[in-house]
Amino acid sequence: MARSKNESFPGDMKIAAPEEEVVASKDEMSPCVPGQTKTSTARVLTQEEVDRLGGERALVSGFKQMKLEKEAQKNWDLFYKRNTTNFFKDRHWTTREFEELKACREFDSQKLVLLEAGCGVGNCIFPLLEDDLNIFVYACDFSPRAVEFVKQNPLYCPERCCAFQCDLTKDDLRANVPEGSVDVATLIFVLSAIHPDKMNLALQNISRVLKPGGIVLFRDYGLYDHAMLRFKAGSKLGENFYVRQDGTRSYFFSKEFLAELFDETGFQSVANDYVLRETVNKKEGLCVPRVFLQSKFTKPGQSESS
């Protein structure tokens, strides 16, 4: 769920992805403004963008939507068959953006148990395992092929990591992860690929394996991200929900929708902000606005470490 070497967007002939996670040439991509900005308000659209979104009234047919839901796993498996481990770049920014990955210990040698829901080919977990020797990671993904890539990685060690295939909306995580054992769960560009009607099922599943006081770290597409505005006619599945050319889907979150979703599942909000970036594509001479939602939610209760 990240951006490709060819800098394509959802709805174009190639597959889209979050700019910051993509293997892209520094000569082609660079920030228009250094860094990023966190804000509690959504990006303000131009009139042209308002008109473009307002003209998207026709939805993909119900029959095709059912087919996309039925074939969701196959489409993601084909995605990893095409791109293997070369599509995303490693996420070395996670400990910078989410201090809980280091700060939720009473002492440095305390082991941290992490669940990465939607691990892909391991671009998040392997930098963490290299950086932190006192961490154990449960890593799951919808795609069996992605999980195999994780297990084939030279850094994969069963003593420090357990990777398994899982549909978060129907496969009980407790088959692989002990109930109430996880300190931190990550949902990084994952929930957007799930149908909005089933997102609560994924959160309920994660909640069962989190410790009381455990935290969910979330980062995903935000409302009015440039990728959302680039979808072509015939790509819209519902409000803020679109399908790419390859059959994979993407939802674009408002902070209100996400807060309500977690609240209904029994979580408490710690932080919930839009992250705004401007990125220039030098090849096309365009400066485009990227919008992500970065949030933290806790499972009520007293954690053992606190």
Coordinates of C-alpha atoms in Angstrom, one line a residue:
M1 CA 0.0 0.0 0.0
A2 CA 2.7 2.4 -0.8
R3 CA 3.8 4.3 -3.9
S4 CA 5.7 2.8 -6.8
K5 CA 8.9 3.5 -8.5
N6 CA 6.9 5.0 -11.4
E7 CA 5.1 7.5 -9.1
S8 CA 1.7 6.4 -10.2
F9 CA -1.5 7.2 -8.4
P10 CA -4.8 5.2 -7.7
G11 CA -6.9 5.2 -10.9
D12 CA -3.9 5.6 -13.2
M13 CA -2.7 2.7 -15.2
K14 CA -0.3 1.7 -12.4
I15 CA -0.8 1.0 -8.8
A16 CA -0.8 3.8 -6.1
A17 CA 0.7 4.1 -2.7
P18 CA 1.7 6.5 0.1
E19 CA 4.5 8.6 -1.2
E20 CA 6.6 8.4 1.9
E21 CA 6.9 4.6 1.8
V22 CA 7.9 4.2 -1.8
V23 CA 11.1 3.2 -3.5
A24 CA 11.5 6.5 -5.5
S25 CA 14.4 8.3 -7.0
K26 CA 15.5 11.3 -5.0
D27 CA 16.0 13.1 -8.3
E28 CA 12.3 12.7 -9.1
M29 CA 10.7 13.3 -5.7
S30 CA 11.5 15.8 -2.9
P31 CA 9.5 17.7 -0.4
C32 CA 8.3 21.2 -1.5
V33 CA 8.5 22.2 2.1
P34 CA 10.9 20.4 4.6
G35 CA 9.2 18.2 7.1
Q36 CA 5.5 17.7 7.7
T37 CA 2.7 19.5 9.5
K38 CA 0.3 18.0 12.0
T39 CA -3.2 19.6 12.2
S40 CA -6.6 18.8 13.7
T41 CA -8.4 20.1 10.6
A42 CA -8.8 18.6 7.2
R43 CA -7.1 20.0 4.1
V44 CA -9.0 22.8 2.4
L45 CA -9.9 21.9 -1.2
T46 CA -9.5 24.2 -4.1
Q47 CA -12.7 25.0 -6.1
E48 CA -11.4 22.7 -8.9
E49 CA -11.0 19.9 -6.5
V50 CA -14.5 20.5 -5.0
D51 CA -16.0 20.3 -8.5
R52 CA -14.0 17.2 -9.3
L53 CA -15.2 15.3 -6.2
G54 CA -18.7 16.6 -6.6
G55 CA -18.9 15.1 -10.1
E56 CA -18.1 11.6 -8.9
R57 CA -21.7 10.4 -8.3
A58 CA -21.7 7.0 -10.1
L59 CA -20.6 4.1 -8.0
V60 CA -19.1 0.8 -9.1
S61 CA -22.0 -1.7 -9.6
G62 CA -23.1 -3.9 -6.6
F63 CA -22.1 -7.0 -8.5
K64 CA -18.5 -5.8 -9.1
Q65 CA -18.2 -4.7 -5.5
M66 CA -19.2 -8.1 -4.3
K67 CA -16.6 -9.6 -6.7
L68 CA -13.9 -7.2 -5.4
E69 CA -14.7 -8.2 -1.8
K70 CA -14.6 -11.9 -2.7
E71 CA -11.3 -11.6 -4.5
A72 CA -9.6 -9.2 -2.1
Q73 CA -7.1 -11.7 -0.9
K74 CA -6.3 -12.9 -4.5
N75 CA -5.8 -9.3 -5.6
W76 CA -3.3 -8.6 -2.8
D77 CA -1.5 -11.9 -3.4
L78 CA -1.1 -11.0 -7.1
F79 CA 0.2 -7.6 -6.0
Y80 CA 3.0 -9.2 -4.1
K81 CA 3.6 -11.7 -6.9
R82 CA 4.2 -8.8 -9.3
N83 CA 6.2 -6.6 -7.0
T84 CA 7.9 -9.2 -4.6
T85 CA 9.8 -7.3 -2.0
N86 CA 10.7 -4.3 -4.2
F87 CA 7.6 -2.1 -4.0
F88 CA 8.0 -0.5 -0.5
K89 CA 11.0 0.9 1.2
D90 CA 11.7 0.2 4.8
R91 CA 9.9 2.3 7.4
H92 CA 12.7 3.6 9.5
W93 CA 10.4 6.5 10.6
T94 CA 8.2 4.5 12.9
T95 CA 10.2 4.9 16.1
R96 CA 10.5 8.7 15.4
E97 CA 6.7 9.1 14.9
F98 CA 5.6 6.7 17.5
E99 CA 7.7 7.0 20.6
E100 CA 5.6 4.3 22.3
L101 CA 7.7 1.7 20.4
K102 CA 10.5 2.6 22.8
A103 CA 9.0 4.6 25.7
C104 CA 6.4 2.2 27.1
R105 CA 9.0 0.2 29.1
E106 CA 9.9 0.6 32.8
F107 CA 13.5 -0.4 32.1
D108 CA 15.6 -0.7 28.9
S109 CA 15.9 -4.5 29.0
Q110 CA 12.1 -5.1 29.3
K111 CA 10.8 -7.1 26.4
L112 CA 8.2 -5.4 24.3
V113 CA 5.6 -7.5 22.5
L114 CA 4.4 -6.0 19.2
L115 CA 1.7 -7.0 16.8
E116 CA 2.0 -5.7 13.2
A117 CA -1.4 -6.2 11.6
G118 CA -0.8 -6.1 7.9
C119 CA 2.9 -6.6 7.8
G120 CA 3.4 -6.9 4.1
V121 CA 6.9 -8.1 3.3
G122 CA 8.3 -6.8 6.6
N123 CA 9.3 -3.3 5.8
C124 CA 8.3 -2.1 9.3
I125 CA 9.2 -5.1 11.5
F126 CA 12.8 -5.8 10.3
P127 CA 14.1 -2.3 10.9
L128 CA 12.5 -2.5 14.4
L129 CA 14.1 -6.0 15.1
E130 CA 17.5 -4.7 14.0
D131 CA 17.1 -1.5 16.1
D132 CA 15.7 -3.1 19.3
L133 CA 17.0 -6.4 20.6
N134 CA 14.3 -6.6 23.3
I135 CA 11.3 -6.8 21.1
F136 CA 9.2 -9.8 20.0
V137 CA 6.9 -9.3 16.9
Y138 CA 3.8 -11.1 15.8
A139 CA 3.3 -10.2 12.2
C140 CA 0.3 -11.1 10.1
D141 CA -0.9 -10.3 6.6
F142 CA -3.9 -11.0 4.4
S143 CA -1.6 -12.3 1.6
P144 CA 0.0 -15.7 2.1
R145 CA 2.7 -14.7 -0.4
A146 CA 3.6 -11.6 1.6
V147 CA 4.0 -13.8 4.7
E148 CA 6.3 -16.2 2.8
F149 CA 8.5 -13.2 1.8
V150 CA 8.7 -12.3 5.5
K151 CA 9.8 -15.8 6.5
Q152 CA 12.4 -15.9 3.7
N153 CA 14.0 -12.7 4.9
P154 CA 17.5 -13.4 6.3
L155 CA 16.6 -11.3 9.4
Y156 CA 13.6 -13.5 10.2
C157 CA 14.2 -15.4 13.4
P158 CA 11.4 -17.5 15.0
E159 CA 12.8 -16.7 18.4
R160 CA 12.0 -13.0 17.8
C161 CA 9.2 -13.0 15.3
C162 CA 6.2 -15.1 14.4
A163 CA 4.7 -14.4 11.0
F164 CA 1.3 -15.9 9.9
Q165 CA -1.4 -15.4 7.4
C166 CA -4.6 -13.8 8.7
D167 CA -7.8 -12.1 7.5
L168 CA -8.3 -9.6 10.3
T169 CA -12.0 -9.5 9.7
K170 CA -12.7 -13.1 10.3
D171 CA -9.6 -15.1 11.5
D172 CA -9.3 -15.0 15.3
L173 CA -5.8 -13.7 16.1
R174 CA -5.8 -15.7 19.3
A175 CA -5.1 -18.8 17.2
N176 CA -1.5 -17.4 16.9
V177 CA -1.3 -14.7 19.5
P178 CA -2.0 -15.2 23.2
E179 CA -5.0 -13.3 24.5
G180 CA -4.1 -10.0 26.3
S181 CA -0.3 -10.4 25.5
V182 CA 0.5 -7.5 23.2
D183 CA 1.9 -4.2 24.4
V184 CA 1.6 -2.3 21.1
A185 CA -0.3 -3.0 17.8
T186 CA 0.4 -1.2 14.6
L187 CA -2.0 -0.5 11.8
I188 CA 0.1 1.3 9.2
F189 CA -1.5 1.7 5.8
V190 CA -3.7 -1.4 6.5
L191 CA -7.2 -0.5 7.6
S192 CA -7.8 1.5 4.4
A193 CA -7.6 -1.7 2.4
I194 CA -10.5 -3.2 4.4
H195 CA -14.2 -2.6 3.5
P196 CA -15.5 0.1 5.9
D197 CA -18.3 -2.2 7.0
K198 CA -15.7 -4.7 8.3
M199 CA -13.2 -2.3 9.9
N200 CA -14.8 -2.7 13.3
L201 CA -14.3 -6.5 13.1
A202 CA -10.6 -6.0 12.6
L203 CA -10.4 -3.7 15.6
Q204 CA -12.3 -6.1 17.8
N205 CA -9.9 -8.8 16.8
I206 CA -6.9 -6.7 17.7
S207 CA -8.4 -5.7 21.0
R208 CA -8.6 -9.3 22.2
V209 CA -4.9 -9.8 22.0
L210 CA -3.9 -6.3 23.4
K211 CA -3.1 -6.0 27.1
P212 CA -5.2 -3.7 29.2
G213 CA -3.6 -0.3 28.7
G214 CA -2.1 -1.5 25.4
I215 CA -1.9 0.9 22.5
V216 CA -2.8 0.9 18.8
L217 CA -0.6 3.0 16.5
F218 CA -2.3 4.1 13.4
R219 CA -1.2 5.8 10.2
D220 CA -3.1 5.7 6.9
Y221 CA -4.5 7.7 4.0
G222 CA -6.2 10.9 5.1
L223 CA -9.2 12.6 3.6
Y224 CA -8.5 14.6 0.4
D225 CA -5.0 13.1 0.0
H226 CA -3.8 13.8 -3.6
A227 CA -4.1 10.1 -4.4
M228 CA -7.9 10.3 -3.6
L229 CA -8.3 13.2 -6.0
R230 CA -6.5 11.3 -8.9
F231 CA -9.0 8.4 -9.2
K232 CA -10.6 8.2 -12.6
A233 CA -14.4 7.9 -13.2
G234 CA -15.6 4.4 -12.5
S235 CA -13.3 3.9 -9.4
K236 CA -15.7 5.0 -6.6
L237 CA -17.1 2.3 -4.4
G238 CA -18.6 4.5 -1.7
E239 CA -18.0 7.6 0.3
N240 CA -14.2 8.1 0.5
F241 CA -13.7 4.5 -0.8
Y242 CA -12.1 3.6 -4.2
V243 CA -10.7 0.7 -6.2
R244 CA -7.4 0.8 -8.0
Q245 CA -6.7 -0.7 -11.5
D246 CA -5.4 -3.9 -9.9
G247 CA -8.5 -4.5 -7.9
T248 CA -7.0 -3.5 -4.5
R249 CA -9.1 -0.9 -2.6
S250 CA -8.4 2.2 -0.5
Y251 CA -10.4 4.2 2.0
F252 CA -9.5 7.8 2.9
F253 CA -10.1 8.6 6.6
S254 CA -11.5 11.6 8.2
K255 CA -10.4 12.0 11.8
E256 CA -14.1 12.0 12.9
F257 CA -14.8 8.7 11.1
L258 CA -11.7 7.1 12.7
A259 CA -12.4 8.4 16.2
E260 CA -16.0 7.0 16.0
L261 CA -14.8 3.7 14.7
F262 CA -12.3 3.2 17.6
D263 CA -14.8 4.5 20.1
E264 CA -17.4 2.1 19.1
T265 CA -14.9 -0.8 19.5
G266 CA -14.1 0.3 23.0
F267 CA -10.8 2.2 22.5
Q268 CA -9.9 5.6 24.0
S269 CA -8.3 8.2 21.8
V270 CA -4.8 9.5 22.7
A271 CA -4.0 11.4 19.6
N272 CA -5.7 11.8 16.2
D273 CA -4.2 14.3 13.7
Y274 CA -3.9 14.9 10.0
V275 CA -0.3 14.9 8.7
L276 CA 0.1 17.3 5.8
R277 CA 3.1 17.0 3.4
E278 CA 3.8 18.6 0.0
T279 CA 5.8 16.5 -2.4
V280 CA 7.2 17.6 -5.7
N281 CA 7.4 15.3 -8.7
K282 CA 10.3 16.9 -10.6
K283 CA 9.7 14.7 -13.6
E284 CA 6.2 16.1 -14.0
G285 CA 6.9 19.5 -12.4
L286 CA 4.0 19.0 -9.9
C287 CA 3.8 19.9 -6.3
V288 CA 1.1 17.7 -4.7
P289 CA -0.5 17.7 -1.3
R290 CA -0.3 14.4 0.6
V291 CA -2.6 13.9 3.6
F292 CA -2.2 11.1 6.1
L293 CA -4.0 10.4 9.4
Q294 CA -1.8 9.6 12.3
S295 CA -3.4 8.4 15.5
K296 CA -3.0 6.6 18.8
F297 CA -5.7 4.7 20.7
T298 CA -5.5 2.7 24.0
K299 CA -7.4 -0.3 25.3
P300 CA -9.0 0.7 28.6
G301 CA -7.4 -0.8 31.7
Q302 CA -4.2 -0.8 33.7
S303 CA -1.2 -2.2 32.0
E304 CA 1.2 -4.4 34.0
S305 CA 4.2 -2.2 33.2
S306 CA 2.4 1.0 34.4

